[in-house]
Amino acid sequence: MSKHEDNIKREPRKQRQGMGGPMGMKTQKAKDFKGTMKKLIAYMKPYRISIIIVFIFAIGSSLFSIVGPKILGKATTKLFDGLVSKVSGVEGAAIDFGYIGNIILILIGLYGISALFSFVQGFIMSGVAQKVSYKLRKEISEKINRMPLKYFDKTTHGEVLSRVTNDVDTVSQTLNQSLSQIISSFTTLIGILIMMLTISWLMTVASVLIIPLSVIAIALIVKRSQKYFKQQQEYLGHVNGHVEETFSAHSIVKAFNGEKKAIEQFDNINDTLYKSAWKSQFLSGMMMPIMSFIGNIGYVIVSILGGWLVIKKTIEVGDILAFIQYVRQFTQPIATAAQIANVLQSTAAASERVFAFLEEEEEVKDSEDPVSTDNVKGGVAFRSVHFGYNPENIIINDFSADIEPGQRVAIVGPTGAGKTTMVKLLMRFYDVNSGDIFIDGNNIMDFKRSDLRDIFGMVLQDTWLFNGTIMENIRYGRLDATDEEVILAAKAAHAHHFIKTLPDGYNMILNEEASNVSQGQKQLLTIARAILADPKILILDEATSSVDTRTEVQIQKAMEHLMHNRTSFIIAHRLSTIRDADLILVMQDGDIVEQGTHENLLVANGFYASMYNSQFENEAS
Amino acid sequence: MGKILKHMKPYIIAIIGIVAFLLLQAVCDLSLPDYTSNIVNVGIQQGGIENAVPDAIRKSEMDKITFFMSAEEKSQVLNNYSLLEKGKLSQSELDKYAKEYSEIKNNDVYTLNTDDKAIIKELNAIIGKPILIVASLEKDGIAALQKGAGASQSLANIPKGTDPFLILSKLTKEQLQGMQKAINEKFATMSESMITQAAVLYVHTEYVALGRNTDKLQTNYILYSGLIMLLIALVSMAASVVVGFIAARVSAGLGRSLRKDVFENVVGFSNTEFDKFSTSSLITRSTNDIQQVQTLMVMLLRIVFYAPILGIGGFIKVLSTDTSMSWVIGVAVLAIMSLILVLLGVAMPKFKSMQKLVDKLNLVTRESLTGMLVIRAFGTQKNEEKKFDKANTDFTRTNLFTSRVMVIMMPAMMLIMNGVSLLIVWVAGHQIDLGKMQVGNMFAFMQYAMQIIMAFLMISMVSIILPRASVSISRISEVINTKGTILDPQEPKEFYKGLNGNVEFRNVSFKYPGAEDDVLSNISFTAKSGETTAFIGSTGSGKSTLINLIPRFYDVTKGQILVDGTDIREVSQHDLREKIGYVPQKGILFSGTIESNLRYGFEAATEEDIRSAAEIAQAVDFISEKEEGFKAEISQGGTNVSGGQKQRLSIARALVKKPEIFIFDDSFSALDFKTDAALRRALNAKIKGATLLIVAQRISTVMNADQILVLEEGQVVGIGTHKELMENCEVYQQIALSQLSKEELLS
């Protein structure tokens, strides 16, 4: 029975690990296993009472099921004795069904209690696991908002996402299943050992001897298959990479007649993948048969010894049968031990990543005594600002400038020149390395971050809208705005008309990629959002291409409306905008190389002048 | 599905092999319980004595036994025994036999001279009852006889202690018959197996009397059976390993062949098919989906095939053990199945909604990551946290529900399994009492029952996974069944020699498959070699679509495109594309080196060609800044070079090919103004005699073209030079004015 018990228990895990083979060989190792586990245990502290109850019930459940075979053995002995005496012709001999019936009733009770206990512990444990993972996810999501932006320069969104989902999931699954599995296997192992010892120490010693055998077998297989498994993962990566590359570049492949080459290359890696794939599959598939063979060796050893002991009259027939069942159960926890070790490793790795994230440095705390932003007019001053995304690479060197309230500042430069850096400094997404930025004479460090950011309105080229209605998306600028205010803002942004033409109008839900409205329309929505926010200082990113002419004119009008009487920083592409600016900041390779008005800069005949002129150079000249 | 089956064809023999080895494994696995039961029945309970037929017996005892047989039976029994008479044996022979049967020195001994199982079985049926009679006579002496003889007066007054056999030999025929009848009645209630079991006890005492070492006999039997059992286990393991081996190769082979087929097919797809499936979906189909099928295949071959074999085999075994108990198995299977069905019925809907909730959680997280700047700018972190909390709560709640349902599964399953064992003990106990089965058989039965239940469990587990995999299968076959729509003609023509790259559009209209309106309608123009033709217009005006028709990424819906006077649908795609140097909107590079990328269109290019192409494309500067220069690595997707650099490299790639027709699909917009201008200057200077087709956004890019086509909503609204268009084309003026001031445009 027990053998099957463990078979079933393992089933869900196998599924979860997907293609990992029975040993789940995708294990990633944690750098600091012990430390991480300690942290995880500390994290679980609020649930210690529940966990203690779970422990008790898990132990109880295993104990009750462990005594089963021993008691059942009594019934079989009785059955056997009754039979023997009957066969030998003893007068009035019969099998004592009353006794056997009682034992069966007792066993039904025991197994019932065991099942109940097991259910209770699973019920409590899954509650704990879900609560813990809920809390972890919540903390991660809140942490995201407290981290400095520079963290996300070196971490991809995918990595953060996989912490919220995969890593937390791994931890939760382990808590849900493995924890109680560890406890019950451990209890089962000890319990069985005791039960076996009560039957016969000699047989116990003999069956314990097969443990090293199983361990060696497991170790050998795991070692070999792991090698091929890694190879398989590697080549799978190659195949997937090649597929991705070829498919994404299929127009190039076609245009350059590269189909044959692509197929040849593919066949090559595909073959290599095949070789490692079947080997790893084969080796990991050998585990079960070998383990069950070792189990059978144990069985035979026990039978032989048992038979001998029965002759010697040291034990009874029922005891052998009970013992045989124990031996079967005994090999299982060992087989799962390797697996659990793997699970623990990957759990440690996952929780290490989660905790590392939660422990990341946060934004510098706001000033204790913040300056009010109520009467900000919008004057901005930069005083010998130095900044670099990393200290070795300072890209803004000693930048100073004064901007009066209501002035327009155009930031120009080739793509990738770091035009948005200025914006990020102003809004304190990043802090300057040295120097100061003032708004109306107050250092921006003295404001509350949220107040400071409230001063600004942002319309970026990379429009960000979320999965929700258009109304909700515009209202994002000021969450307490009424519907009327939202519509007013949309009108001001020249967005009202097109919104009305959409199905469901303001209640149309933007899909996940917000691809059900055009790029230009998105831009108009973000402008409406900024108008609703009514900021003191504006930051605008001019649309470059992707918009049709008519919409572009509308966007320009809307932006014009928005900039009226406001200090604005424009990441500019259009010469007309640039020319009209009160101050032009010229950036190259992340550095501000020149500043001044259009005329000043042309006279200076520097980078700006050369950039400006290059556009109209005659190609023939 | 059919296509997938086709891929299995090469493996038919392998699969037959798998089934054969699975059968072998099943036979082994199913006979293991037999041996375990024999070890208990014979080895332990019967002291290693298999049946009532002794392989050696004292002559005196044999005589007593044969006394209770018919003459026929007697001769049949004695025929299979040889008599060892101590008088006739030589001293050496005597010594030899005495080692085993020390009693031979005092008594003559019969030894069994056959090991034919069928004969022994027959003998067992004959000899059982007489042995029991003799045994009871020997045990109870004359009393047994008196009881057995019942009414027979003549025996009543024989004093106790008289040898009953002496009396028997003096009985009359009638008396004997009467007695036998009485004895038969006594044994009528005993089944054959019980008679055998009882007779075995007599044989055991006889062996002791013969001076045989019965303990050794027992140990030997267990050792022997154990050894056979191990041997069978070994065969079972070997069979299972062989199955694993073949299954691994078959499934990996299937994966390989599917991957190859899908890949080759997709490479043949035109843009139409790519649009239909979307590139990312095609990628998942050829990677994850195939991997899924591969995993399923292993399971299918190892578990799904095995489960029914084992289940049916188990059933056959159960039926042969005892028919009257097979209902227990039925009850067990029914209980397990209904448990699974009920739990799945409860949990399945929630399982299904789970994926949506995970997606929602991902979406909210992704939004808060991509919108980080906006969120912080508007200070709406709390709002985001609220949104996340809702998604998190929903997910947690559903997750808790399903995991709790699954929590019921394990204990309930165990309870059923244990309950079944107990039921078997109880029912089998009564069967044993009736002598219909032995204790060992009960255990064999239990094991069969578990094997059958496991088989059902395996099947139901797989039936959960199967639907998921079948989705993958249909996704894959969808790709395999789709054929590229742009094909080479049956008999491709050759291009006229001597001409070099004139492109002519004749009344070309184009409509995307399934779309209602034309993207391009009725377009005619000629692009001559040595000249530059530029296309300008707002997004969605169809300019990219137009030039994508030239390399036949799509086929025209109406009209025709001619290259050097030949309709491009009449030549092979290979020949057509050999003439074209194509530079896409986004710089797309392949993993490898800068050089391997530049050589992509023309493997045999010289170092010189490559260098000069890089020079024209304004790529030399950044290439020479790299340590390895042209040998610098390009990572997959070209992530280690900037967008502008990618674009310049992809321009150089087209240049290396030295084609007759260049197509620049808005290729300059990722470049800054300065590089853009320098590049165009170099192009004009170095590329002579080729046809240049340029799609652009910036007026400055197209200003100096020989011919500019202005497109709006799929139609040509203006054609001419910059100067001409500035005078007569309103759309062109609009575009121009939005970008440049009047003075600049006229300067």
Tab-separated table of N, CA and C in Angstrom, chain A residues 31-80:
chain	number	residue	atom	x	y	z
A	31	LYS	N	22.921	31.061	-3.138
A	31	LYS	CA	24.289	31.385	-2.755
A	31	LYS	C	24.489	31.115	-1.270
A	32	ASP	N	23.500	31.486	-0.495
A	32	ASP	CA	23.620	31.301	0.947
A	32	ASP	C	22.399	30.540	1.425
A	33	PHE	N	22.494	29.215	1.343
A	33	PHE	CA	21.352	28.372	1.646
A	33	PHE	C	20.869	28.580	3.076
A	34	LYS	N	21.835	28.499	3.997
A	34	LYS	CA	21.489	28.562	5.420
A	34	LYS	C	20.854	29.907	5.774
A	35	GLY	N	21.542	30.969	5.346
A	35	GLY	CA	21.065	32.312	5.670
A	35	GLY	C	19.665	32.547	5.138
A	36	THR	N	19.450	32.115	3.888
A	36	THR	CA	18.147	32.337	3.277
A	36	THR	C	17.069	31.557	4.011
A	37	MET	N	17.404	30.298	4.347
A	37	MET	CA	16.419	29.484	5.050
A	37	MET	C	16.062	30.117	6.394
A	38	LYS	N	17.085	30.668	7.056
A	38	LYS	CA	16.832	31.335	8.339
A	38	LYS	C	15.866	32.495	8.141
A	39	LYS	N	16.115	33.250	7.068
A	39	LYS	CA	15.254	34.397	6.794
A	39	LYS	C	13.824	33.932	6.537
A	40	LEU	N	13.728	32.863	5.763
A	40	LEU	CA	12.407	32.348	5.429
A	40	LEU	C	11.686	31.915	6.703
A	41	ILE	N	12.426	31.240	7.569
A	41	ILE	CA	11.827	30.780	8.830
A	41	ILE	C	11.405	31.978	9.672
A	42	ALA	N	12.280	33.004	9.687
A	42	ALA	CA	11.939	34.205	10.449
A	42	ALA	C	10.691	34.852	9.866
A	43	TYR	N	10.593	34.808	8.544
A	43	TYR	CA	9.455	35.417	7.867
A	43	TYR	C	8.150	34.717	8.242
A	44	MET	N	8.283	33.420	8.531
A	44	MET	CA	7.095	32.615	8.841
A	44	MET	C	6.663	32.754	10.291
A	45	LYS	N	7.407	33.506	11.051
A	45	LYS	CA	7.171	33.564	12.492
A	45	LYS	C	5.708	33.817	12.880
A	46	PRO	N	5.033	34.753	12.235
A	46	PRO	CA	3.643	35.012	12.648
A	46	PRO	C	2.755	33.772	12.564
A	47	TYR	N	3.210	32.782	11.811
A	47	TYR	CA	2.354	31.611	11.619
A	47	TYR	C	2.842	30.432	12.436
A	48	ARG	N	3.714	30.702	13.427
A	48	ARG	CA	4.353	29.556	14.078
A	48	ARG	C	3.349	28.644	14.762
A	49	ILE	N	2.287	29.205	15.316
A	49	ILE	CA	1.320	28.337	16.000
A	49	ILE	C	0.662	27.397	14.999
A	50	SER	N	0.241	27.978	13.865
A	50	SER	CA	-0.354	27.135	12.826
A	50	SER	C	0.625	26.060	12.391
A	51	ILE	N	1.880	26.464	12.241
A	51	ILE	CA	2.863	25.504	11.743
A	51	ILE	C	3.102	24.401	12.769
A	52	ILE	N	3.117	24.781	14.043
A	52	ILE	CA	3.284	23.751	15.078
A	52	ILE	C	2.117	22.771	15.018
A	53	ILE	N	0.916	23.312	14.843
A	53	ILE	CA	-0.252	22.423	14.727
A	53	ILE	C	-0.086	21.511	13.521
A	54	VAL	N	0.366	22.103	12.416
A	54	VAL	CA	0.582	21.304	11.215
A	54	VAL	C	1.571	20.175	11.500
A	55	PHE	N	2.649	20.527	12.186
A	55	PHE	CA	3.663	19.524	12.527
A	55	PHE	C	3.027	18.388	13.316
A	56	ILE	N	2.268	18.757	14.342
A	56	ILE	CA	1.669	17.740	15.204
A	56	ILE	C	0.750	16.830	14.400
A	57	PHE	N	-0.064	17.473	13.565
A	57	PHE	CA	-1.008	16.664	12.801
A	57	PHE	C	-0.301	15.806	11.759
A	58	ALA	N	0.756	16.347	11.179
A	58	ALA	CA	1.502	15.555	10.184
A	58	ALA	C	2.125	14.339	10.848
A	59	ILE	N	2.720	14.581	12.028
A	59	ILE	CA	3.328	13.467	12.754
A	59	ILE	C	2.252	12.456	13.144
A	60	GLY	N	1.146	12.986	13.662
A	60	GLY	CA	0.045	12.102	14.055
A	60	GLY	C	-0.436	11.261	12.898
A	61	SER	N	-0.626	11.943	11.766
A	61	SER	CA	-1.131	11.234	10.598
A	61	SER	C	-0.198	10.111	10.190
A	62	SER	N	1.108	10.386	10.177
A	62	SER	CA	2.028	9.314	9.767
A	62	SER	C	2.047	8.204	10.806
A	63	LEU	N	2.021	8.593	12.087
A	63	LEU	CA	2.080	7.560	13.126
A	63	LEU	C	0.888	6.617	13.013
A	64	PHE	N	-0.278	7.193	12.837
A	64	PHE	CA	-1.464	6.343	12.774
A	64	PHE	C	-1.411	5.405	11.586
A	65	SER	N	-0.870	5.905	10.487
A	65	SER	CA	-0.836	4.990	9.347
A	65	SER	C	0.312	3.999	9.470
A	66	ILE	N	1.331	4.362	10.261
A	66	ILE	CA	2.456	3.437	10.411
A	66	ILE	C	2.077	2.207	11.227
A	67	VAL	N	1.292	2.410	12.271
A	67	VAL	CA	0.944	1.250	13.100
A	67	VAL	C	0.034	0.285	12.357
A	68	GLY	N	-0.610	0.778	11.288
A	68	GLY	CA	-1.542	-0.047	10.520
A	68	GLY	C	-1.045	-1.445	10.197
A	69	PRO	N	0.041	-1.552	9.445
A	69	PRO	CA	0.509	-2.881	9.053
A	69	PRO	C	0.774	-3.809	10.239
A	70	LYS	N	1.312	-3.243	11.316
A	70	LYS	CA	1.628	-4.071	12.477
A	70	LYS	C	0.338	-4.689	13.047
A	71	ILE	N	-0.691	-3.874	13.162
A	71	ILE	CA	-1.950	-4.371	13.698
A	71	ILE	C	-2.604	-5.329	12.725
A	72	LEU	N	-2.519	-4.970	11.439
A	72	LEU	CA	-3.064	-5.850	10.419
A	72	LEU	C	-2.339	-7.188	10.471
A	73	GLY	N	-1.052	-7.124	10.783
A	73	GLY	CA	-0.248	-8.343	10.922
A	73	GLY	C	-0.857	-9.275	11.969
A	74	LYS	N	-1.378	-8.709	13.055
A	74	LYS	CA	-2.030	-9.515	14.097
A	74	LYS	C	-3.221	-10.260	13.516
A	75	ALA	N	-3.974	-9.537	12.685
A	75	ALA	CA	-5.143	-10.164	12.079
A	75	ALA	C	-4.725	-11.312	11.177
A	76	THR	N	-3.671	-11.071	10.396
A	76	THR	CA	-3.245	-12.144	9.490
A	76	THR	C	-2.682	-13.324	10.279
A	77	THR	N	-1.971	-13.019	11.357
A	77	THR	CA	-1.467	-14.113	12.187
A	77	THR	C	-2.618	-14.956	12.709
A	78	LYS	N	-3.640	-14.255	13.169
A	78	LYS	CA	-4.814	-14.952	13.704
A	78	LYS	C	-5.439	-15.821	12.614
A	79	LEU	N	-5.560	-15.211	11.451
A	79	LEU	CA	-6.128	-15.902	10.298
A	79	LEU	C	-5.309	-17.151	9.997
A	80	PHE	N	-4.035	-16.947	10.016
A	80	PHE	CA	-3.094	-17.996	9.677
A	80	PHE	C	-3.130	-19.119	10.712
